[in-house]
């Protein structure tokens, strides 16, 4: 359907369109005149999104989550917020409200719940686009009541946000208080256990025994190495008895050997000249035997001295080794005690850290339970509305006119389609699928030729 056809239909059905428009306008006038007036009061809140946590000094992540503002709007429209409003304004104590509740429910259910549902039907909280503004609008038949309720919902929301967070933080605080008692008992037990262990084993905070005993162990180790070397040397010198180089190189032994050699030379000369019964022979023989005896005795004495020295060096080495082993055991025992003491100290430190962390969190939760997150502020309290929000004549009557024209047009088109008429050249051509050659004017009764159609037909005939 073309625009020309639509105008032809509207022109032909103008009475119908006018009738529908008139009915719609009269309907809107009736609404304006007879519908009970409604008054809307608006309170405007601002929510500080992305604020800094006053306790930790860090950005508050809870206010940066997606949908945070929408959640706050739902809190405003929540049942518990309405309950707070009822209690704040003492609406449940109003006799008229109580009578209305009994009449509506025959006394079944709770008055607060019924009244909260009634209030929530007229409350609307909307988040302004691309901002942190929430508008609270309450609509009722009394302008003063609307203003009071809008402001009451704003105050109840601030209280509700504080209660929600403080309730959670108070629960956390109670939990940490309980944990603190247990952690404090564990810390005291660990400290007492460490003190008893240190007292029993003579360990103090500045204990230097381990360092002193370690130095003594190192000293004994050095002495034992020296004693071992001396023992090996002494045994090496004592090995071989009288034929040891130390024995043979002894000055006394060498002197006696020289005497023995001289006496042997003298004895051989006498033996070659004199007989065995010669006094000089016998005297030389006795002197030689005496010198040999002295030499053997000196060598034996010196060899015995070397053996005694080797024995003493071995004993000294054995004593040093035994003392070293005892000192090593003592140092190991001290190290074991020190390790056990350090384990107990670590337990005390761990319990202390756990106690400090719980105490810190308990303090933080106690403070957080009294802090309002998001910092909601009232930008505008809801004043008593000066005019009704519904119905408005300057809105509804033009709206009725527009809707009447729209509905009248639709109805006119539907009626036309149900009873189709030929109202223009286009209608004839579309219906008969033939070109129109001329039209007769209803006013003058003359035929008007359609030049374009004649020209088109002539061209087709030729």
Short mmCIF file of C-alpha atoms in Angstrom, two decimals:
data_model
loop_
_atom_site.label_atom_id
_atom_site.label_comp_id
_atom_site.label_asym_id
_atom_site.label_seq_id
_atom_site.Cartn_x
_atom_site.Cartn_y
_atom_site.Cartn_z
CA UNK A 1 0.00 0.00 0.00
CA UNK A 2 1.35 3.35 -1.08
CA UNK A 3 1.19 6.62 0.82
CA UNK A 4 -1.34 7.98 -1.69
CA UNK A 5 -3.62 5.00 -1.14
CA UNK A 6 -3.32 5.44 2.64
CA UNK A 7 -4.33 9.09 2.38
CA UNK A 8 -7.28 8.14 0.14
CA UNK A 9 -8.42 5.58 2.76
CA UNK A 10 -8.07 8.06 5.63
CA UNK A 11 -9.96 10.68 3.62
CA UNK A 12 -12.75 8.26 2.93
CA UNK A 13 -12.82 6.92 6.51
CA UNK A 14 -12.20 10.23 8.26
CA UNK A 15 -15.33 9.93 10.37
CA UNK A 16 -14.18 6.59 11.73
CA UNK A 17 -10.71 7.96 12.50
CA UNK A 18 -12.23 11.01 14.15
CA UNK A 19 -14.58 8.86 16.23
CA UNK A 20 -11.76 6.62 17.48
CA UNK A 21 -9.59 9.64 18.28
CA UNK A 22 -12.45 11.30 20.14
CA UNK A 23 -13.10 8.16 22.20
CA UNK A 24 -9.40 7.86 23.09
CA UNK A 25 -9.16 11.53 24.09
CA UNK A 26 -12.33 11.23 26.18
CA UNK A 27 -10.90 8.13 27.83
CA UNK A 28 -7.76 10.06 28.78
CA UNK A 29 -9.88 12.96 30.05
CA UNK A 30 -11.83 10.50 32.19
CA UNK A 31 -8.58 9.11 33.59
CA UNK A 32 -7.39 12.62 34.41
CA UNK A 33 -10.70 13.55 36.04
CA UNK A 34 -11.60 10.38 37.94
CA UNK A 35 -8.33 8.43 38.56
CA UNK A 36 -7.02 9.02 42.11
CA UNK A 37 -3.96 11.25 41.91
CA UNK A 38 -0.55 9.71 42.62
CA UNK A 39 2.42 11.62 44.01
CA UNK A 40 6.03 10.52 43.50
CA UNK A 41 8.84 11.68 45.78
CA UNK A 42 12.48 11.06 44.82
CA UNK A 43 15.57 10.79 47.00
CA UNK A 44 18.97 10.62 45.30
CA UNK A 45 21.90 8.64 46.71
CA UNK A 46 25.53 8.55 45.64
CA UNK A 47 27.65 5.42 46.14
CA UNK A 48 31.41 5.84 46.45
CA UNK A 49 32.58 3.04 44.16
CA UNK A 50 36.30 2.21 44.19
CA UNK A 51 36.89 3.72 47.61
CA UNK A 52 39.91 2.94 49.78
CA UNK A 53 39.59 0.51 52.67
CA UNK A 54 40.05 2.67 55.79
CA UNK A 55 41.50 -0.27 57.71
CA UNK A 56 44.11 -1.64 55.28
CA UNK A 57 44.55 1.48 53.14
CA UNK A 58 44.11 -0.61 49.97
CA UNK A 59 41.41 -0.19 47.28
CA UNK A 60 38.16 -1.79 48.40
CA UNK A 61 37.69 -4.65 45.95
CA UNK A 62 34.13 -5.35 47.12
CA UNK A 63 32.86 -2.08 45.58
CA UNK A 64 34.53 -2.75 42.21
CA UNK A 65 32.78 -5.98 41.31
CA UNK A 66 30.45 -5.87 38.25
CA UNK A 67 26.83 -5.24 39.16
CA UNK A 68 27.69 -3.68 42.51
CA UNK A 69 25.34 -0.72 41.98
CA UNK A 70 22.54 -2.98 40.75
CA UNK A 71 22.97 -5.05 43.89
CA UNK A 72 22.65 -1.92 46.02
CA UNK A 73 19.43 -1.02 44.18
CA UNK A 74 18.06 -4.49 44.95
CA UNK A 75 19.00 -4.04 48.61
CA UNK A 76 16.91 -0.85 48.65
CA UNK A 77 13.95 -2.81 47.23
CA UNK A 78 14.51 -5.75 49.58
CA UNK A 79 12.06 -7.07 52.14
CA UNK A 80 14.39 -6.46 55.10
CA UNK A 81 14.86 -2.82 54.11
CA UNK A 82 11.08 -2.40 54.04
CA UNK A 83 10.89 -3.99 57.50
CA UNK A 84 13.43 -1.42 58.76
CA UNK A 85 11.27 1.38 57.28
CA UNK A 86 8.18 -0.01 59.02
CA UNK A 87 9.92 -0.14 62.37
CA UNK A 88 11.53 3.28 61.93
CA UNK A 89 8.18 4.93 61.12
CA UNK A 90 6.19 2.65 63.46
CA UNK A 91 3.72 1.95 60.69
CA UNK A 92 2.80 -1.40 62.25
CA UNK A 93 1.43 0.47 65.27
CA UNK A 94 -1.07 2.44 63.17
CA UNK A 95 -4.67 1.40 63.89
CA UNK A 96 -5.81 1.89 60.29
CA UNK A 97 -2.97 -0.28 59.03
CA UNK A 98 -3.84 -3.02 61.51
CA UNK A 99 -7.49 -2.92 60.47
CA UNK A 100 -6.53 -3.09 56.78
CA UNK A 101 -4.30 -6.09 57.51
CA UNK A 102 -7.09 -7.96 59.29
CA UNK A 103 -9.54 -7.16 56.51
CA UNK A 104 -7.14 -8.31 53.81
CA UNK A 105 -5.77 -11.45 55.44
CA UNK A 106 -8.32 -12.27 58.15
CA UNK A 107 -5.41 -12.04 60.58
CA UNK A 108 -3.28 -14.73 58.93
CA UNK A 109 0.46 -14.15 58.63
CA UNK A 110 2.62 -11.38 60.04
CA UNK A 111 1.63 -7.73 59.85
CA UNK A 112 5.20 -6.61 59.12
CA UNK A 113 5.55 -8.98 56.16
CA UNK A 114 2.20 -7.99 54.70
CA UNK A 115 2.93 -4.29 55.09
CA UNK A 116 6.45 -4.70 53.67
CA UNK A 117 5.03 -6.32 50.54
CA UNK A 118 2.59 -3.42 50.20
CA UNK A 119 5.34 -0.82 50.49
CA UNK A 120 7.59 -2.60 48.00
CA UNK A 121 4.87 -2.37 45.34
CA UNK A 122 5.33 1.40 45.24
CA UNK A 123 9.11 1.72 45.66
CA UNK A 124 11.46 1.95 42.67
CA UNK A 125 15.26 2.19 42.88
CA UNK A 126 17.06 2.89 39.62
CA UNK A 127 20.77 3.22 38.86
CA UNK A 128 21.60 6.20 36.65
CA UNK A 129 23.41 5.15 33.49
CA UNK A 130 27.22 5.51 33.54
CA UNK A 131 27.23 6.93 37.06
CA UNK A 132 27.20 5.90 40.70
CA UNK A 133 23.84 7.57 41.40
CA UNK A 134 20.79 5.67 42.66
CA UNK A 135 17.36 7.32 42.59
CA UNK A 136 14.78 6.13 45.11
CA UNK A 137 11.21 6.94 44.03
CA UNK A 138 8.15 6.22 46.14
CA UNK A 139 4.66 6.76 44.75
CA UNK A 140 1.44 7.02 46.76
CA UNK A 141 -1.77 8.99 46.97
CA UNK A 142 -0.40 11.28 49.70
CA UNK A 143 2.47 13.64 48.81
CA UNK A 144 3.67 13.87 52.40
CA UNK A 145 3.60 10.08 52.82
CA UNK A 146 5.56 9.64 49.57
CA UNK A 147 8.24 12.06 50.77
CA UNK A 148 8.46 10.39 54.17
CA UNK A 149 8.71 6.89 52.68
CA UNK A 150 11.35 7.84 50.10
CA UNK A 151 13.57 9.39 52.77
CA UNK A 152 12.91 6.45 55.11
CA UNK A 153 14.01 3.95 52.46
CA UNK A 154 17.20 5.98 51.89
CA UNK A 155 18.01 5.94 55.61
CA UNK A 156 17.07 2.28 55.93
CA UNK A 157 19.38 1.40 53.03
CA UNK A 158 22.37 3.07 54.73
CA UNK A 159 21.53 1.20 57.92
CA UNK A 160 21.03 -2.05 56.00
CA UNK A 161 24.42 -1.82 54.28
CA UNK A 162 26.06 -1.19 57.65
CA UNK A 163 24.16 -4.08 59.23
CA UNK A 164 25.01 -6.51 56.44
CA UNK A 165 28.72 -5.81 56.70
CA UNK A 166 28.83 -5.43 60.46
CA UNK A 167 26.94 -8.70 60.96
CA UNK A 168 29.48 -10.58 58.86
CA UNK A 169 32.40 -8.84 60.53
CA UNK A 170 30.94 -9.44 63.97
CA UNK A 171 30.69 -13.13 63.16
CA UNK A 172 34.30 -13.08 62.00
CA UNK A 173 35.26 -11.16 65.13
CA UNK A 174 33.56 -13.73 67.35
CA UNK A 175 35.35 -16.50 65.47
CA UNK A 176 38.74 -14.85 65.94
CA UNK A 177 38.04 -14.20 69.61
CA UNK A 178 37.39 -17.91 70.06
CA UNK A 179 40.52 -18.78 68.12
CA UNK A 180 42.58 -16.30 70.14
CA UNK A 181 41.88 -18.20 73.35
CA UNK A 182 43.01 -21.47 71.80
CA UNK A 183 46.07 -19.90 70.17
CA UNK A 184 47.03 -18.14 73.37
CA UNK A 185 46.83 -21.44 75.28
CA UNK A 186 48.98 -23.13 72.61
CA UNK A 187 51.53 -20.31 72.80
CA UNK A 188 51.73 -20.50 76.60
CA UNK A 189 52.17 -24.30 76.47
CA UNK A 190 54.93 -24.02 73.84
CA UNK A 191 56.75 -21.33 75.84
CA UNK A 192 56.55 -23.39 79.02
CA UNK A 193 57.80 -26.49 77.21
CA UNK A 194 60.77 -24.54 75.83
CA UNK A 195 61.57 -23.03 79.25
CA UNK A 196 61.46 -26.46 80.94
CA UNK A 197 63.71 -28.00 78.29
CA UNK A 198 66.27 -25.20 78.51
CA UNK A 199 66.26 -25.29 82.29
CA UNK A 200 66.67 -29.07 82.39
CA UNK A 201 69.63 -29.05 79.97
CA UNK A 202 71.23 -25.83 81.13
CA UNK A 203 70.61 -23.97 77.89
CA UNK A 204 70.21 -20.22 78.02
CA UNK A 205 69.51 -17.67 75.33
CA UNK A 206 73.18 -16.63 75.09
CA UNK A 207 74.62 -20.12 75.56
CA UNK A 208 78.24 -20.29 74.32
CA UNK A 209 78.97 -23.79 75.53
CA UNK A 210 78.61 -25.29 72.09
CA UNK A 211 81.16 -22.88 70.62
CA UNK A 212 83.63 -23.48 73.50
CA UNK A 213 83.28 -27.24 73.31
CA UNK A 214 83.66 -27.14 69.53
CA UNK A 215 86.91 -25.18 69.90
CA UNK A 216 88.14 -27.70 72.46
CA UNK A 217 87.23 -30.54 70.09
CA UNK A 218 89.27 -28.92 67.34
CA UNK A 219 92.17 -28.49 69.81
CA UNK A 220 92.03 -32.13 70.84
CA UNK A 221 91.87 -33.18 67.23
CA UNK A 222 95.08 -31.27 66.51
CA UNK A 223 96.78 -32.71 69.60
CA UNK A 224 95.73 -36.22 68.64
CA UNK A 225 97.21 -35.81 65.18
CA UNK A 226 100.49 -34.67 66.75
CA UNK A 227 100.42 -37.56 69.28
CA UNK A 228 99.70 -40.02 66.49
CA UNK A 229 102.67 -38.76 64.51
CA UNK A 230 104.90 -38.94 67.58
CA UNK A 231 103.70 -42.46 68.38
CA UNK A 232 104.38 -43.64 64.84
CA UNK A 233 107.82 -42.07 64.90
CA UNK A 234 108.64 -43.57 68.31
CA UNK A 235 107.50 -47.03 67.24
CA UNK A 236 109.48 -46.68 64.04
CA UNK A 237 112.62 -45.80 66.00
CA UNK A 238 112.02 -48.61 68.49
CA UNK A 239 111.50 -51.20 65.78
CA UNK A 240 114.67 -53.44 65.34
CA UNK A 241 115.82 -53.39 68.96
CA UNK A 242 119.59 -52.83 69.53
CA UNK A 243 120.31 -52.60 65.83
CA UNK A 244 118.30 -49.41 65.41
CA UNK A 245 120.30 -46.55 63.86
CA UNK A 246 119.47 -44.39 66.88
CA UNK A 247 121.10 -46.99 69.13
CA UNK A 248 124.05 -47.51 66.88
CA UNK A 249 124.62 -43.78 66.40
CA UNK A 250 124.51 -43.03 70.09
CA UNK A 251 127.79 -41.32 71.15
CA UNK A 252 128.20 -43.55 74.21
CA UNK A 253 127.63 -46.69 72.14
CA UNK A 254 130.05 -45.51 69.49
CA UNK A 255 132.66 -44.69 72.19
CA UNK A 256 132.22 -48.14 73.74
CA UNK A 257 132.45 -49.70 70.29
CA UNK A 258 135.70 -47.87 69.72
CA UNK A 259 137.03 -49.14 73.05
CA UNK A 260 135.90 -52.65 72.21
CA UNK A 261 137.63 -52.39 68.83
CA UNK A 262 140.88 -51.21 70.47
CA UNK A 263 140.73 -53.93 73.11
CA UNK A 264 140.00 -56.55 70.42
CA UNK A 265 143.04 -55.35 68.43
CA UNK A 266 145.21 -55.45 71.54
CA UNK A 267 143.86 -58.85 72.53
CA UNK A 268 144.60 -60.29 69.10
CA UNK A 269 148.20 -59.05 69.30
CA UNK A 270 148.69 -60.61 72.70
CA UNK A 271 147.00 -63.79 71.62
CA UNK A 272 149.47 -64.02 68.74
CA UNK A 273 152.47 -63.52 71.05
CA UNK A 274 151.48 -64.98 74.36
CA UNK A 275 149.66 -67.99 75.50
CA UNK A 276 146.39 -68.14 77.26
CA UNK A 277 148.05 -68.53 80.61
CA UNK A 278 149.93 -65.31 80.29
CA UNK A 279 148.71 -62.74 82.81
CA UNK A 280 148.78 -59.98 80.19
CA UNK A 281 146.66 -62.19 77.88
CA UNK A 282 144.18 -62.91 80.62
CA UNK A 283 144.06 -59.25 81.63
CA UNK A 284 143.42 -58.15 78.03
CA UNK A 285 140.74 -60.81 77.69
CA UNK A 286 139.02 -59.62 80.87
CA UNK A 287 139.16 -55.99 79.73
CA UNK A 288 137.70 -56.97 76.34
CA UNK A 289 134.86 -58.88 77.96
CA UNK A 290 134.18 -55.99 80.31
CA UNK A 291 134.07 -53.52 77.39
CA UNK A 292 131.77 -55.79 75.43
CA UNK A 293 129.51 -56.16 78.43
CA UNK A 294 129.37 -52.41 78.86
CA UNK A 295 128.57 -51.99 75.14
CA UNK A 296 125.77 -54.55 75.20
CA UNK A 297 124.38 -53.04 78.39
CA UNK A 298 124.46 -49.53 76.89
CA UNK A 299 122.81 -50.70 73.67
CA UNK A 300 120.18 -52.62 75.61
CA UNK A 301 119.53 -49.66 77.88
CA UNK A 302 119.17 -47.27 74.99
CA UNK A 303 117.01 -49.71 73.01
CA UNK A 304 114.82 -50.14 76.08
CA UNK A 305 114.54 -46.36 76.32
CA UNK A 306 113.32 -46.17 72.73
CA UNK A 307 110.75 -48.91 73.38
CA UNK A 308 109.59 -47.10 76.51
CA UNK A 309 109.32 -43.84 74.56
CA UNK A 310 107.31 -45.60 71.85
CA UNK A 311 105.06 -47.15 74.49
CA UNK A 312 104.55 -43.80 76.18
CA UNK A 313 103.80 -42.14 72.84
CA UNK A 314 101.26 -44.88 72.01
CA UNK A 315 99.59 -44.48 75.39
CA UNK A 316 99.49 -40.74 74.96
CA UNK A 317 97.99 -41.18 71.49
CA UNK A 318 95.38 -43.60 72.86
CA UNK A 319 94.50 -41.16 75.64
CA UNK A 320 94.21 -38.29 73.17
CA UNK A 321 92.03 -40.41 70.92
CA UNK A 322 89.75 -41.43 73.80
CA UNK A 323 89.48 -37.85 75.00
CA UNK A 324 88.75 -36.72 71.46
CA UNK A 325 85.95 -39.28 71.13
CA UNK A 326 84.47 -38.21 74.45
CA UNK A 327 84.64 -34.57 73.38
CA UNK A 328 83.06 -35.42 70.04
CA UNK A 329 80.19 -37.20 71.83
CA UNK A 330 79.80 -34.20 74.10
CA UNK A 331 79.66 -31.79 71.16
CA UNK A 332 77.18 -34.02 69.35
CA UNK A 333 75.02 -34.14 72.46
CA UNK A 334 75.15 -30.36 72.75
CA UNK A 335 74.23 -30.02 69.09
CA UNK A 336 71.31 -32.39 69.58
CA UNK A 337 70.11 -30.38 72.56
CA UNK A 338 70.56 -27.17 70.60
CA UNK A 339 68.58 -28.62 67.65
CA UNK A 340 65.80 -29.73 69.98
CA UNK A 341 65.81 -26.31 71.59
CA UNK A 342 65.63 -24.64 68.19
CA UNK A 343 62.67 -26.87 67.24
CA UNK A 344 60.89 -25.79 70.39
CA UNK A 345 61.80 -22.15 69.66
CA UNK A 346 60.36 -22.50 66.16
CA UNK A 347 57.16 -23.91 67.65
CA UNK A 348 56.98 -20.93 69.99
CA UNK A 349 57.64 -18.55 67.08
CA UNK A 350 55.01 -20.26 64.93
CA UNK A 351 52.43 -20.10 67.72
CA UNK A 352 53.38 -16.48 68.35
CA UNK A 353 52.93 -15.58 64.67
CA UNK A 354 49.57 -17.38 64.55
CA UNK A 355 48.45 -15.57 67.69
CA UNK A 356 49.62 -12.18 66.35
CA UNK A 357 47.87 -12.76 63.00
CA UNK A 358 44.63 -13.75 64.72
CA UNK A 359 44.88 -10.77 67.07
CA UNK A 360 45.46 -8.45 64.11
CA UNK A 361 42.49 -9.87 62.19
CA UNK A 362 40.33 -9.68 65.31
CA UNK A 363 41.19 -6.01 65.67
CA UNK A 364 40.53 -5.38 61.96
CA UNK A 365 37.17 -7.16 61.98
CA UNK A 366 36.18 -5.26 65.11
CA UNK A 367 36.94 -1.97 63.34
CA UNK A 368 35.41 -3.10 60.03
CA UNK A 369 32.16 -3.97 61.79
CA UNK A 370 31.75 -0.26 62.51
CA UNK A 371 32.78 1.02 59.06
CA UNK A 372 30.28 1.63 56.24
CA UNK A 373 31.69 0.44 52.93
CA UNK A 374 30.74 2.19 49.72
CA UNK A 375 30.08 5.38 51.73
CA UNK A 376 26.47 5.96 50.55
CA UNK A 377 25.56 9.62 50.76
CA UNK A 378 22.28 11.44 50.25
CA UNK A 379 22.64 13.92 47.39
CA UNK A 380 19.01 14.96 47.64
CA UNK A 381 16.39 14.27 50.25
CA UNK A 382 12.93 13.65 48.89
CA UNK A 383 10.87 16.85 49.25
CA UNK A 384 7.10 16.77 49.37
CA UNK A 385 6.00 16.75 45.70
CA UNK A 386 4.15 19.89 44.61
CA UNK A 387 2.26 18.22 41.80
CA UNK A 388 0.87 14.81 41.07
CA UNK A 389 2.95 12.42 39.07
CA UNK A 390 -0.10 10.63 37.66
CA UNK A 391 -2.42 11.39 35.97
CA UNK A 392 -1.08 14.48 34.19
CA UNK A 393 -3.50 16.22 31.79
CA UNK A 394 -0.77 17.84 29.70
CA UNK A 395 0.70 14.39 29.10
CA UNK A 396 -2.30 12.10 28.88
CA UNK A 397 -4.54 14.24 26.58
CA UNK A 398 -1.86 14.70 23.88
CA UNK A 399 -1.03 11.02 24.34
CA UNK A 400 -4.73 10.16 23.86
CA UNK A 401 -4.81 12.27 20.70
CA UNK A 402 -1.76 10.53 19.30
CA UNK A 403 -3.00 7.08 20.25
CA UNK A 404 -6.50 7.89 18.86
CA UNK A 405 -5.04 8.89 15.48
CA UNK A 406 -2.85 5.82 15.46
CA UNK A 407 -5.59 3.40 16.42
CA UNK A 408 -8.08 5.18 14.10
CA UNK A 409 -5.66 4.78 11.19
CA UNK A 410 -5.18 1.10 11.95
CA UNK A 411 -8.92 0.48 12.27
CA UNK A 412 -9.64 2.43 9.06
CA UNK A 413 -7.09 0.34 7.15
CA UNK A 414 -8.51 -2.91 8.56
CA UNK A 415 -12.09 -1.88 7.63
CA UNK A 416 -10.92 -0.88 4.15
CA UNK A 417 -9.20 -4.22 3.63
CA UNK A 418 -12.36 -6.07 4.65
CA UNK A 419 -14.48 -4.05 2.17
CA UNK A 420 -12.16 -2.96 -0.61
CA UNK A 421 -13.16 0.10 -2.73
CA UNK A 422 -11.68 1.64 -5.89
CA UNK A 423 -10.56 5.08 -4.81
CA UNK A 424 -7.75 5.93 -7.21
CA UNK A 425 -6.24 5.11 -10.61
CA UNK A 426 -3.67 2.92 -8.85
CA UNK A 427 -6.44 0.83 -7.26
CA UNK A 428 -7.99 0.18 -10.71
CA UNK A 429 -4.68 -0.76 -12.30
CA UNK A 430 -3.75 -3.07 -9.41
CA UNK A 431 -7.17 -4.72 -9.33
CA UNK A 432 -7.73 -5.16 -13.12
CA UNK A 433 -4.09 -5.29 -14.15
CA UNK A 434 -4.95 -2.90 -17.04
CA UNK A 435 -3.84 0.64 -17.78
CA UNK A 436 -6.34 3.50 -17.16
CA UNK A 437 -6.83 5.68 -20.27
CA UNK A 438 -9.04 8.45 -18.84
CA UNK A 439 -10.89 9.58 -15.76
CA UNK A 440 -14.26 11.43 -15.35
CA UNK A 441 -14.30 14.28 -12.91
CA UNK A 442 -17.28 13.98 -10.53
CA UNK A 443 -17.63 17.77 -10.33
CA UNK A 444 -17.72 18.72 -14.05
CA UNK A 445 -18.62 15.45 -15.76
CA UNK A 446 -15.75 15.86 -18.19
CA UNK A 447 -13.39 13.22 -19.42
CA UNK A 448 -9.75 13.78 -18.73
CA UNK A 449 -7.36 11.89 -20.93
CA UNK A 450 -4.24 10.47 -19.44
CA UNK A 451 -1.61 11.60 -21.92
CA UNK A 452 1.04 9.32 -20.64
CA UNK A 453 -1.20 6.30 -20.99
CA UNK A 454 -2.31 7.32 -24.54
CA UNK A 455 1.27 7.82 -25.58
CA UNK A 456 2.21 4.48 -24.12
CA UNK A 457 -0.70 2.72 -25.89
CA UNK A 458 0.01 4.43 -29.23
CA UNK A 459 3.58 3.33 -29.05
CA UNK A 460 2.45 -0.16 -28.31
CA UNK A 461 -0.02 -0.15 -31.28
CA UNK A 462 2.52 1.00 -33.77
#
